Every structure is written in C-alpha cells, then in structure tokens.
Amino acid sequence: MKAITKTKVILLLLLAGGMTMQAQDYIPVVQKGNEWHTFETAIHWINNYVNWCSGDTLIGDVRYMKIMGTLNNGNPNLFTVLREEDGKVWKRHLNTSEETLLYDFTANVGDTLTIGDFGQRLIVDSIGTVQIGNADRKKFWLRLQSNNPGGYQFTETWVEGIGSDYGLLWSGYLSIPDGWHCLLCFHQNGELVWENPEYGFCTYTAVEETKDSRISVYPNPAKDKVVIEGLEACCVQVYNALGQLVKQVQDTNEISVAGLPEGVYLLKVTEADGTNRICRVVAGR
C-alpha cells in the first residue's frame, strides 16, 4: 500500500507540474507590432535607425515580412524582407533571390554559424534564459575570435523574440572597422519591452548635431583629456569601437583619454536633468 500511495503521489506531482515542466513556446522575432531602435557610430557619423515589421509580402511562392525603417527620423523606407521558419530567421536581398541567415535559435552550444551579410562565422559559447516582458526567453552568447594574435574577442548576444544586441538587421556585424551598431530598445505593439541598460534611452541627441553653439567638445582629436562645455554633466562614459565601456567619471565635464589605444570613441554625456547626449572623439593622436 505504501508503494502504491507513493506512486500516486509522484503521478499527481507530475500532472500538477506538467505545465511548468513543458518548454515554453518559441517566441518569434519577426511578427507585426515589433519595433527596434538602433544606433550606429563610425568615424564620420552617428545614425539612429528605427525598424518595424509592417506586414506580409509574397515573393514568388515564399511569404516574407516587410521590414520598414527610418534613418535619423527621415521618411520611412523598405529596408529588407525577412522570413522566419522553425526557429531560423532569413534575410532576402531585395535585388537578388539570395537569402542570408540572420538568426538560428535551434543552435546548440559549440555550433559554428555563418551569419549576416558578411558571412561571419560565430561560435555559440553558451545558452541561457532571461525574463523580458513577462516571458522567459532563450539567450545566446556568441563570439568571433580575431585572427590577430592578442586581438579583441568580439562578442554578440541574441534574445529570442528580439534578436541581436547589434540590432535586428545587424547580426554578424562584428569587427567592422571604426564603428559598431547597438540596439537601444525594443517595443511591441507600442509598448516598451526592453531597454539597453548600458544607455538608458531609445534615441540620442548628438552634440555634433545640436544647434546650441554653447555646447562643444574639445580638443578633438585628443591625446590627454576631453572637455565638454555648455552642459552640466553628472556622468561621462567612454565606449570603444566594440561598444565596450572603457572609462567613466562622475560630476565633471572633463575626462582623461590618455593611455587609450588610438581610435574613435563614443562619449555618452548624462546631464543633471537626466538628458543623454552622444559625441565622437578621436583619441591617441
């Protein structure tokens, strides 16, 4: 009797926990109502992209999702078309029939994937789970090792239902010289679901673009220090060409760049009222 009772208890526990024991349904990246805010920085520009899924389109006998977007709040344009099938997202080049793999959420740890417009070979380092928007989502950590001895370890992350931390369309854009892409936030049906904790805003105001002549950043290029004038800065952060935070100071409008490797850096200046501004600085020259 004790054995039978014990078996019944185990069965009841399994039945009661059955819903939580089952794997959560896959959350697609490509679905109407999704919107991504991404910024791009390079030597000569800083750009702000907004992309969204606008509806299906049929090309031949294959159904795709149209990805619309704006550049620096300009007119909306068709950026590309994507299709998602069995946990994989494919991008079709509009002027050819060629498709490029952007995401593979069926991959396993140790797999090597050929991703993006540049055919980067990314290695899946680990896979975990994060809770975003009241849903548990798979998260992938990937890497691309530089071929140069002692070179940077380029990394990228994917989140199920959202995509890359480089932005929806820029997966695989690692090791691009003198610049990078970064996903700032993700909306679904008009509601903010995720915001990049490194930046804390969905759009930026570039110091280079401001019409306020009182705001300036100098010297630029800089060897020793950079001074930000015209702002009451409570925090200044410096990001390198990989989007990594390399320096941070509080309650000052000056920051030292001495000792930084030569290159282009992004300064995120947070004002006392919480406003964030972005500017480029060439250091080490």
PDB file of C-alpha atoms in Angstrom:
ATOM      1  CA  MET A   1       0.000   0.000   0.000  1.00  0.00           C
ATOM      2  CA  LYS A   2       2.828   2.349   0.791  1.00  0.00           C
ATOM      3  CA  ALA A   3       4.385   1.715  -2.628  1.00  0.00           C
ATOM      4  CA  ILE A   4       1.064   2.367  -4.394  1.00  0.00           C
ATOM      5  CA  THR A   5       0.486   5.550  -2.394  1.00  0.00           C
ATOM      6  CA  LYS A   6       3.975   6.779  -3.201  1.00  0.00           C
ATOM      7  CA  THR A   7       3.445   6.131  -6.919  1.00  0.00           C
ATOM      8  CA  LYS A   8       0.142   8.020  -6.869  1.00  0.00           C
ATOM      9  CA  VAL A   9       1.792  10.979  -5.163  1.00  0.00           C
ATOM     10  CA  ILE A  10       4.548  11.085  -7.806  1.00  0.00           C
ATOM     11  CA  LEU A  11       1.973  10.944 -10.614  1.00  0.00           C
ATOM     12  CA  LEU A  12      -0.070  13.734  -9.058  1.00  0.00           C
ATOM     13  CA  LEU A  13       3.019  15.899  -8.693  1.00  0.00           C
ATOM     14  CA  LEU A  14       3.971  15.303 -12.310  1.00  0.00           C
ATOM     15  CA  LEU A  15       0.471  16.165 -13.511  1.00  0.00           C
ATOM     16  CA  ALA A  16       0.306  19.270 -11.343  1.00  0.00           C
ATOM     17  CA  GLY A  17       3.663  20.485 -12.569  1.00  0.00           C
ATOM     18  CA  GLY A  18       3.190  19.423 -16.150  1.00  0.00           C
ATOM     19  CA  MET A  19       2.510  22.904 -17.479  1.00  0.00           C
ATOM     20  CA  THR A  20       5.643  24.355 -15.901  1.00  0.00           C
ATOM     21  CA  MET A  21       7.801  21.387 -16.922  1.00  0.00           C
ATOM     22  CA  GLN A  22       6.994  21.824 -20.580  1.00  0.00           C
ATOM     23  CA  ALA A  23       9.276  24.032 -22.654  1.00  0.00           C
ATOM     24  CA  GLN A  24       7.809  27.445 -23.303  1.00  0.00           C
ATOM     25  CA  ASP A  25       6.559  28.050 -26.822  1.00  0.00           C
ATOM     26  CA  TYR A  26       9.060  29.690 -29.143  1.00  0.00           C
ATOM     27  CA  ILE A  27       8.693  33.487 -29.382  1.00  0.00           C
ATOM     28  CA  PRO A  28       9.219  34.664 -32.982  1.00  0.00           C
ATOM     29  CA  VAL A  29      11.419  37.631 -33.806  1.00  0.00           C
ATOM     30  CA  VAL A  30       9.560  38.529 -36.994  1.00  0.00           C
ATOM     31  CA  GLN A  31       5.997  39.486 -36.108  1.00  0.00           C
ATOM     32  CA  LYS A  32       3.862  42.530 -36.743  1.00  0.00           C
ATOM     33  CA  GLY A  33       3.967  45.093 -33.944  1.00  0.00           C
ATOM     34  CA  ASN A  34       7.690  44.635 -33.232  1.00  0.00           C
ATOM     35  CA  GLU A  35       9.899  47.735 -33.370  1.00  0.00           C
ATOM     36  CA  TRP A  36      13.647  48.155 -32.846  1.00  0.00           C
ATOM     37  CA  HIS A  37      15.667  51.328 -32.115  1.00  0.00           C
ATOM     38  CA  THR A  38      19.334  51.008 -33.068  1.00  0.00           C
ATOM     39  CA  PHE A  39      22.210  53.432 -33.259  1.00  0.00           C
ATOM     40  CA  GLU A  40      25.265  53.207 -35.485  1.00  0.00           C
ATOM     41  CA  THR A  41      28.501  55.041 -34.927  1.00  0.00           C
ATOM     42  CA  ALA A  42      31.599  55.367 -37.092  1.00  0.00           C
ATOM     43  CA  ILE A  43      34.376  57.874 -37.726  1.00  0.00           C
ATOM     44  CA  HIS A  44      32.260  60.279 -39.740  1.00  0.00           C
ATOM     45  CA  TRP A  45      28.708  59.811 -38.476  1.00  0.00           C
ATOM     46  CA  ILE A  46      26.271  58.705 -35.808  1.00  0.00           C
ATOM     47  CA  ASN A  47      22.968  57.347 -37.121  1.00  0.00           C
ATOM     48  CA  ASN A  48      19.711  56.445 -35.438  1.00  0.00           C
ATOM     49  CA  TYR A  49      17.577  53.702 -37.005  1.00  0.00           C
ATOM     50  CA  VAL A  50      14.016  52.700 -36.210  1.00  0.00           C
ATOM     51  CA  ASN A  51      12.839  49.448 -37.845  1.00  0.00           C
ATOM     52  CA  TRP A  52       9.478  47.707 -37.641  1.00  0.00           C
ATOM     53  CA  CYS A  53       7.530  44.806 -39.116  1.00  0.00           C
ATOM     54  CA  SER A  54       4.848  46.231 -41.394  1.00  0.00           C
ATOM     55  CA  GLY A  55       3.112  43.204 -42.923  1.00  0.00           C
ATOM     56  CA  ASP A  56       3.490  40.191 -45.168  1.00  0.00           C
ATOM     57  CA  THR A  57       4.510  40.152 -48.807  1.00  0.00           C
ATOM     58  CA  LEU A  58       4.696  37.275 -51.277  1.00  0.00           C
ATOM     59  CA  ILE A  59       7.812  36.948 -53.434  1.00  0.00           C
ATOM     60  CA  GLY A  60       7.359  34.074 -55.841  1.00  0.00           C
ATOM     61  CA  ASP A  61       5.776  31.443 -53.668  1.00  0.00           C
ATOM     62  CA  VAL A  62       7.612  32.462 -50.475  1.00  0.00           C
ATOM     63  CA  ARG A  63       5.996  34.663 -47.833  1.00  0.00           C
ATOM     64  CA  TYR A  64       8.154  37.324 -46.158  1.00  0.00           C
ATOM     65  CA  MET A  65       7.685  40.087 -43.599  1.00  0.00           C
ATOM     66  CA  LYS A  66       8.411  43.622 -44.820  1.00  0.00           C
ATOM     67  CA  ILE A  67      10.870  45.458 -42.581  1.00  0.00           C
ATOM     68  CA  MET A  68      10.337  49.190 -42.808  1.00  0.00           C
ATOM     69  CA  GLY A  69      12.580  51.792 -41.237  1.00  0.00           C
ATOM     70  CA  THR A  70      13.685  55.366 -40.850  1.00  0.00           C
ATOM     71  CA  LEU A  71      17.179  56.821 -40.724  1.00  0.00           C
ATOM     72  CA  ASN A  72      17.596  59.810 -38.410  1.00  0.00           C
ATOM     73  CA  ASN A  73      13.811  60.371 -38.345  1.00  0.00           C
ATOM     74  CA  GLY A  74      13.622  60.622 -42.124  1.00  0.00           C
ATOM     75  CA  ASN A  75      10.952  59.203 -44.403  1.00  0.00           C
ATOM     76  CA  PRO A  76      10.045  55.511 -43.929  1.00  0.00           C
ATOM     77  CA  ASN A  77      11.560  53.133 -46.457  1.00  0.00           C
ATOM     78  CA  LEU A  78      11.516  49.411 -47.113  1.00  0.00           C
ATOM     79  CA  PHE A  79      14.839  48.185 -45.668  1.00  0.00           C
ATOM     80  CA  THR A  80      14.540  44.471 -46.433  1.00  0.00           C
ATOM     81  CA  VAL A  81      12.291  41.415 -46.112  1.00  0.00           C
ATOM     82  CA  LEU A  82      12.658  38.602 -43.595  1.00  0.00           C
ATOM     83  CA  ARG A  83      11.153  35.178 -43.165  1.00  0.00           C
ATOM     84  CA  GLU A  84      11.163  33.061 -40.029  1.00  0.00           C
ATOM     85  CA  GLU A  85      10.773  29.313 -40.056  1.00  0.00           C
ATOM     86  CA  ASP A  86      11.495  26.647 -37.421  1.00  0.00           C
ATOM     87  CA  GLY A  87      13.481  28.999 -35.191  1.00  0.00           C
ATOM     88  CA  LYS A  88      15.595  30.458 -38.002  1.00  0.00           C
ATOM     89  CA  VAL A  89      15.386  33.959 -39.494  1.00  0.00           C
ATOM     90  CA  TRP A  90      16.419  34.569 -43.093  1.00  0.00           C
ATOM     91  CA  LYS A  91      17.043  37.903 -44.819  1.00  0.00           C
ATOM     92  CA  ARG A  92      16.401  38.229 -48.556  1.00  0.00           C
ATOM     93  CA  HIS A  93      18.384  40.747 -50.553  1.00  0.00           C
ATOM     94  CA  LEU A  94      15.860  42.841 -52.473  1.00  0.00           C
ATOM     95  CA  ASN A  95      17.809  42.944 -55.727  1.00  0.00           C
ATOM     96  CA  THR A  96      18.543  39.196 -55.828  1.00  0.00           C
ATOM     97  CA  SER A  97      16.955  35.932 -54.780  1.00  0.00           C
ATOM     98  CA  GLU A  98      19.779  35.274 -52.314  1.00  0.00           C
ATOM     99  CA  GLU A  99      18.955  34.681 -48.663  1.00  0.00           C
ATOM    100  CA  THR A 100      21.241  35.258 -45.675  1.00  0.00           C
ATOM    101  CA  LEU A 101      20.847  33.554 -42.300  1.00  0.00           C
ATOM    102  CA  LEU A 102      20.446  36.172 -39.546  1.00  0.00           C
ATOM    103  CA  TYR A 103      19.485  34.001 -36.573  1.00  0.00           C
ATOM    104  CA  ASP A 104      19.342  30.329 -35.635  1.00  0.00           C
ATOM    105  CA  PHE A 105      17.599  29.784 -32.313  1.00  0.00           C
ATOM    106  CA  THR A 106      17.836  25.998 -32.792  1.00  0.00           C
ATOM    107  CA  ALA A 107      21.638  26.041 -32.476  1.00  0.00           C
ATOM    108  CA  ASN A 108      23.440  24.267 -29.656  1.00  0.00           C
ATOM    109  CA  VAL A 109      26.474  25.208 -27.580  1.00  0.00           C
ATOM    110  CA  GLY A 110      29.617  24.709 -29.629  1.00  0.00           C
ATOM    111  CA  ASP A 111      27.925  25.141 -33.002  1.00  0.00           C
ATOM    112  CA  THR A 112      29.551  27.428 -35.586  1.00  0.00           C
ATOM    113  CA  LEU A 113      27.061  29.522 -37.573  1.00  0.00           C
ATOM    114  CA  THR A 114      27.605  31.565 -40.745  1.00  0.00           C
ATOM    115  CA  ILE A 115      25.662  34.751 -40.034  1.00  0.00           C
ATOM    116  CA  GLY A 116      24.822  38.062 -41.685  1.00  0.00           C
ATOM    117  CA  ASP A 117      25.762  39.997 -44.789  1.00  0.00           C
ATOM    118  CA  PHE A 118      29.487  39.446 -44.215  1.00  0.00           C
ATOM    119  CA  GLY A 119      29.212  35.697 -43.617  1.00  0.00           C
ATOM    120  CA  GLN A 120      30.774  35.928 -40.163  1.00  0.00           C
ATOM    121  CA  ARG A 121      31.359  32.568 -38.503  1.00  0.00           C
ATOM    122  CA  LEU A 122      30.031  32.860 -34.963  1.00  0.00           C
ATOM    123  CA  ILE A 123      30.579  30.228 -32.290  1.00  0.00           C
ATOM    124  CA  VAL A 124      27.782  29.606 -29.752  1.00  0.00           C
ATOM    125  CA  ASP A 125      29.510  29.869 -26.381  1.00  0.00           C
ATOM    126  CA  SER A 126      26.518  29.385 -24.091  1.00  0.00           C
ATOM    127  CA  ILE A 127      22.726  29.441 -23.967  1.00  0.00           C
ATOM    128  CA  GLY A 128      20.602  30.582 -21.046  1.00  0.00           C
ATOM    129  CA  THR A 129      17.220  32.058 -20.166  1.00  0.00           C
ATOM    130  CA  VAL A 130      16.255  35.635 -19.344  1.00  0.00           C
ATOM    131  CA  GLN A 131      12.884  37.095 -18.374  1.00  0.00           C
ATOM    132  CA  ILE A 132      11.878  40.032 -20.557  1.00  0.00           C
ATOM    133  CA  GLY A 133       8.360  41.341 -20.972  1.00  0.00           C
ATOM    134  CA  ASN A 134       6.878  38.779 -18.548  1.00  0.00           C
ATOM    135  CA  ALA A 135       8.203  35.923 -20.698  1.00  0.00           C
ATOM    136  CA  ASP A 136      11.153  33.569 -20.339  1.00  0.00           C
ATOM    137  CA  ARG A 137      13.283  33.872 -23.464  1.00  0.00           C
ATOM    138  CA  LYS A 138      16.326  31.939 -24.640  1.00  0.00           C
ATOM    139  CA  LYS A 139      19.518  33.991 -24.719  1.00  0.00           C
ATOM    140  CA  PHE A 140      22.556  33.085 -26.814  1.00  0.00           C
ATOM    141  CA  TRP A 141      26.132  34.253 -26.227  1.00  0.00           C
ATOM    142  CA  LEU A 142      28.230  34.108 -29.396  1.00  0.00           C
ATOM    143  CA  ARG A 143      31.784  35.087 -30.245  1.00  0.00           C
ATOM    144  CA  LEU A 144      34.101  35.773 -33.142  1.00  0.00           C
ATOM    145  CA  GLN A 145      37.763  35.462 -32.291  1.00  0.00           C
ATOM    146  CA  SER A 146      40.042  37.957 -34.019  1.00  0.00           C
ATOM    147  CA  ASN A 147      42.616  36.362 -36.305  1.00  0.00           C
ATOM    148  CA  ASN A 148      45.241  38.770 -34.978  1.00  0.00           C
ATOM    149  CA  PRO A 149      47.289  37.442 -32.045  1.00  0.00           C
ATOM    150  CA  GLY A 150      46.164  39.201 -28.910  1.00  0.00           C
ATOM    151  CA  GLY A 151      43.264  40.770 -30.796  1.00  0.00           C
ATOM    152  CA  TYR A 152      39.858  41.691 -29.401  1.00  0.00           C
ATOM    153  CA  GLN A 153      37.379  38.977 -28.514  1.00  0.00           C
ATOM    154  CA  PHE A 154      34.312  40.107 -30.484  1.00  0.00           C
ATOM    155  CA  THR A 155      31.040  39.029 -28.892  1.00  0.00           C
ATOM    156  CA  GLU A 156      27.327  39.220 -29.653  1.00  0.00           C
ATOM    157  CA  THR A 157      24.151  38.140 -27.872  1.00  0.00           C
ATOM    158  CA  TRP A 158      20.749  37.089 -29.208  1.00  0.00           C
ATOM    159  CA  VAL A 159      17.461  37.077 -27.309  1.00  0.00           C
ATOM    160  CA  GLU A 160      14.516  35.052 -28.531  1.00  0.00           C
ATOM    161  CA  GLY A 161      11.746  37.277 -29.869  1.00  0.00           C
ATOM    162  CA  ILE A 162      14.029  40.345 -30.001  1.00  0.00           C
ATOM    163  CA  GLY A 163      17.188  39.472 -31.906  1.00  0.00           C
ATOM    164  CA  SER A 164      20.756  40.748 -31.624  1.00  0.00           C
ATOM    165  CA  ASP A 165      22.229  43.316 -29.266  1.00  0.00           C
ATOM    166  CA  TYR A 166      23.603  44.814 -32.502  1.00  0.00           C
ATOM    167  CA  GLY A 167      20.047  45.474 -33.717  1.00  0.00           C
ATOM    168  CA  LEU A 168      17.574  43.422 -35.737  1.00  0.00           C
ATOM    169  CA  LEU A 169      19.351  43.663 -39.113  1.00  0.00           C
ATOM    170  CA  TRP A 170      22.973  43.837 -37.958  1.00  0.00           C
ATOM    171  CA  SER A 171      23.603  40.388 -36.553  1.00  0.00           C
ATOM    172  CA  GLY A 172      27.104  39.369 -37.578  1.00  0.00           C
ATOM    173  CA  TYR A 173      28.339  42.964 -37.894  1.00  0.00           C
ATOM    174  CA  LEU A 174      31.269  42.225 -35.606  1.00  0.00           C
ATOM    175  CA  SER A 175      34.785  43.551 -36.186  1.00  0.00           C
ATOM    176  CA  ILE A 176      33.572  46.290 -38.556  1.00  0.00           C
ATOM    177  CA  PRO A 177      36.431  48.859 -38.557  1.00  0.00           C
ATOM    178  CA  ASP A 178      35.946  52.126 -36.662  1.00  0.00           C
ATOM    179  CA  GLY A 179      32.332  51.678 -35.674  1.00  0.00           C
ATOM    180  CA  TRP A 180      29.569  49.499 -34.332  1.00  0.00           C
ATOM    181  CA  HIS A 181      25.799  49.041 -34.055  1.00  0.00           C
ATOM    182  CA  CYS A 182      23.901  48.810 -30.791  1.00  0.00           C
ATOM    183  CA  LEU A 183      20.263  48.007 -30.011  1.00  0.00           C
ATOM    184  CA  LEU A 184      18.910  50.704 -27.709  1.00  0.00           C
ATOM    185  CA  CYS A 185      15.388  49.410 -27.099  1.00  0.00           C
ATOM    186  CA  PHE A 186      12.632  47.124 -28.338  1.00  0.00           C
ATOM    187  CA  HIS A 187       8.878  47.830 -28.482  1.00  0.00           C
ATOM    188  CA  GLN A 188       5.960  45.512 -29.100  1.00  0.00           C
ATOM    189  CA  ASN A 189       2.578  46.911 -30.094  1.00  0.00           C
ATOM    190  CA  GLY A 190       3.696  50.360 -28.995  1.00  0.00           C
ATOM    191  CA  GLU A 191       4.860  49.306 -25.519  1.00  0.00           C
ATOM    192  CA  LEU A 192       8.467  49.332 -24.331  1.00  0.00           C
ATOM    193  CA  VAL A 193       9.530  45.741 -23.659  1.00  0.00           C
ATOM    194  CA  TRP A 194      13.308  46.096 -23.303  1.00  0.00           C
ATOM    195  CA  GLU A 195      15.758  48.984 -22.943  1.00  0.00           C
ATOM    196  CA  ASN A 196      19.546  48.650 -23.094  1.00  0.00           C
ATOM    197  CA  PRO A 197      20.776  49.164 -19.504  1.00  0.00           C
ATOM    198  CA  GLU A 198      24.128  50.468 -20.784  1.00  0.00           C
ATOM    199  CA  TYR A 199      22.471  53.517 -22.366  1.00  0.00           C
ATOM    200  CA  GLY A 200      19.039  54.018 -20.824  1.00  0.00           C
ATOM    201  CA  PHE A 201      17.402  55.782 -23.777  1.00  0.00           C
ATOM    202  CA  CYS A 202      15.798  54.869 -27.110  1.00  0.00           C
ATOM    203  CA  THR A 203      17.052  57.811 -29.159  1.00  0.00           C
ATOM    204  CA  TYR A 204      20.035  60.063 -28.731  1.00  0.00           C
ATOM    205  CA  THR A 205      20.881  63.714 -29.139  1.00  0.00           C
ATOM    206  CA  ALA A 206      24.309  64.054 -30.752  1.00  0.00           C
ATOM    207  CA  VAL A 207      26.408  67.001 -29.600  1.00  0.00           C
ATOM    208  CA  GLU A 208      27.652  67.377 -33.179  1.00  0.00           C
ATOM    209  CA  GLU A 209      24.069  67.890 -34.353  1.00  0.00           C
ATOM    210  CA  THR A 210      22.871  70.327 -31.709  1.00  0.00           C
ATOM    211  CA  LYS A 211      22.073  73.871 -32.816  1.00  0.00           C
ATOM    212  CA  ASP A 212      23.162  75.248 -29.455  1.00  0.00           C
ATOM    213  CA  SER A 213      26.534  76.886 -30.162  1.00  0.00           C
ATOM    214  CA  ARG A 214      27.289  76.953 -26.434  1.00  0.00           C
ATOM    215  CA  ILE A 215      27.833  73.188 -26.440  1.00  0.00           C
ATOM    216  CA  SER A 216      31.251  71.986 -27.557  1.00  0.00           C
ATOM    217  CA  VAL A 217      33.648  69.095 -27.077  1.00  0.00           C
ATOM    218  CA  TYR A 218      37.375  69.794 -27.391  1.00  0.00           C
ATOM    219  CA  PRO A 219      40.106  69.088 -28.253  1.00  0.00           C
ATOM    220  CA  ASN A 220      39.114  66.572 -30.894  1.00  0.00           C
ATOM    221  CA  PRO A 221      41.309  64.690 -31.736  1.00  0.00           C
ATOM    222  CA  ALA A 222      42.632  64.465 -28.185  1.00  0.00           C
ATOM    223  CA  LYS A 223      45.757  62.992 -26.600  1.00  0.00           C
ATOM    224  CA  ASP A 224      45.332  63.792 -22.911  1.00  0.00           C
ATOM    225  CA  LYS A 225      41.830  64.898 -21.943  1.00  0.00           C
ATOM    226  CA  VAL A 226      38.476  65.944 -23.395  1.00  0.00           C
ATOM    227  CA  VAL A 227      36.443  68.885 -22.092  1.00  0.00           C
ATOM    228  CA  ILE A 228      32.663  69.155 -22.551  1.00  0.00           C
ATOM    229  CA  GLU A 229      31.442  72.746 -22.400  1.00  0.00           C
ATOM    230  CA  GLY A 230      27.868  74.032 -22.209  1.00  0.00           C
ATOM    231  CA  LEU A 231      26.479  71.043 -20.300  1.00  0.00           C
ATOM    232  CA  GLU A 232      26.118  70.320 -16.609  1.00  0.00           C
ATOM    233  CA  ALA A 233      27.384  66.760 -16.781  1.00  0.00           C
ATOM    234  CA  CYS A 234      26.796  64.394 -13.887  1.00  0.00           C
ATOM    235  CA  CYS A 235      28.319  61.400 -15.681  1.00  0.00           C
ATOM    236  CA  VAL A 236      30.588  60.931 -18.694  1.00  0.00           C
ATOM    237  CA  GLN A 237      31.151  57.455 -20.148  1.00  0.00           C
ATOM    238  CA  VAL A 238      33.583  56.455 -22.889  1.00  0.00           C
ATOM    239  CA  TYR A 239      32.868  53.487 -25.196  1.00  0.00           C
ATOM    240  CA  ASN A 240      35.389  51.930 -27.557  1.00  0.00           C
ATOM    241  CA  ALA A 241      34.829  50.701 -31.126  1.00  0.00           C
ATOM    242  CA  LEU A 242      33.368  47.445 -29.783  1.00  0.00           C
ATOM    243  CA  GLY A 243      30.742  49.285 -27.749  1.00  0.00           C
ATOM    244  CA  GLN A 244      32.542  48.411 -24.510  1.00  0.00           C
ATOM    245  CA  LEU A 245      32.612  50.863 -21.613  1.00  0.00           C
ATOM    246  CA  VAL A 246      36.286  51.744 -21.034  1.00  0.00           C
ATOM    247  CA  LYS A 247      36.062  54.809 -18.767  1.00  0.00           C
ATOM    248  CA  GLN A 248      33.558  56.645 -16.589  1.00  0.00           C
ATOM    249  CA  VAL A 249      33.718  59.770 -14.426  1.00  0.00           C
ATOM    250  CA  GLN A 250      31.152  61.454 -12.187  1.00  0.00           C
ATOM    251  CA  ASP A 251      30.317  65.129 -11.556  1.00  0.00           C
ATOM    252  CA  THR A 252      32.826  66.583 -14.005  1.00  0.00           C
ATOM    253  CA  ASN A 253      32.932  67.920 -17.545  1.00  0.00           C
ATOM    254  CA  GLU A 254      36.421  66.574 -18.172  1.00  0.00           C
ATOM    255  CA  ILE A 255      37.628  63.061 -18.855  1.00  0.00           C
ATOM    256  CA  SER A 256      41.125  61.747 -19.484  1.00  0.00           C
ATOM    257  CA  VAL A 257      41.762  59.765 -22.668  1.00  0.00           C
ATOM    258  CA  ALA A 258      45.482  59.387 -22.010  1.00  0.00           C
ATOM    259  CA  GLY A 259      46.610  55.798 -22.452  1.00  0.00           C
ATOM    260  CA  LEU A 260      43.663  54.762 -24.599  1.00  0.00           C
ATOM    261  CA  PRO A 261      44.584  52.965 -27.840  1.00  0.00           C
ATOM    262  CA  GLU A 262      44.348  55.162 -30.909  1.00  0.00           C
ATOM    263  CA  GLY A 263      40.882  55.142 -32.413  1.00  0.00           C
ATOM    264  CA  VAL A 264      37.348  56.521 -32.413  1.00  0.00           C
ATOM    265  CA  TYR A 265      35.415  56.567 -29.132  1.00  0.00           C
ATOM    266  CA  LEU A 266      31.845  57.392 -28.232  1.00  0.00           C
ATOM    267  CA  LEU A 267      31.178  59.704 -25.298  1.00  0.00           C
ATOM    268  CA  LYS A 268      27.833  59.384 -23.538  1.00  0.00           C
ATOM    269  CA  VAL A 269      27.240  62.536 -21.501  1.00  0.00           C
ATOM    270  CA  THR A 270      24.425  62.379 -18.947  1.00  0.00           C
ATOM    271  CA  GLU A 271      23.269  65.797 -17.788  1.00  0.00           C
ATOM    272  CA  ALA A 272      21.996  66.627 -14.334  1.00  0.00           C
ATOM    273  CA  ASP A 273      18.390  66.527 -15.559  1.00  0.00           C
ATOM    274  CA  GLY A 274      18.859  63.013 -16.987  1.00  0.00           C
ATOM    275  CA  THR A 275      19.237  64.065 -20.644  1.00  0.00           C
ATOM    276  CA  ASN A 276      21.752  61.953 -22.569  1.00  0.00           C
ATOM    277  CA  ARG A 277      23.937  63.291 -25.362  1.00  0.00           C
ATOM    278  CA  ILE A 278      26.348  61.439 -27.606  1.00  0.00           C
ATOM    279  CA  CYS A 279      29.526  62.621 -29.332  1.00  0.00           C
ATOM    280  CA  ARG A 280      32.501  61.101 -31.129  1.00  0.00           C
ATOM    281  CA  VAL A 281      36.064  61.657 -30.049  1.00  0.00           C
ATOM    282  CA  VAL A 282      39.253  60.571 -31.811  1.00  0.00           C
ATOM    283  CA  ALA A 283      41.813  59.708 -29.136  1.00  0.00           C
ATOM    284  CA  GLY A 284      45.503  58.881 -29.123  1.00  0.00           C
ATOM    285  CA  ARG A 285      46.534  61.177 -31.994  1.00  0.00           C
TER     286      ARG A 285
END
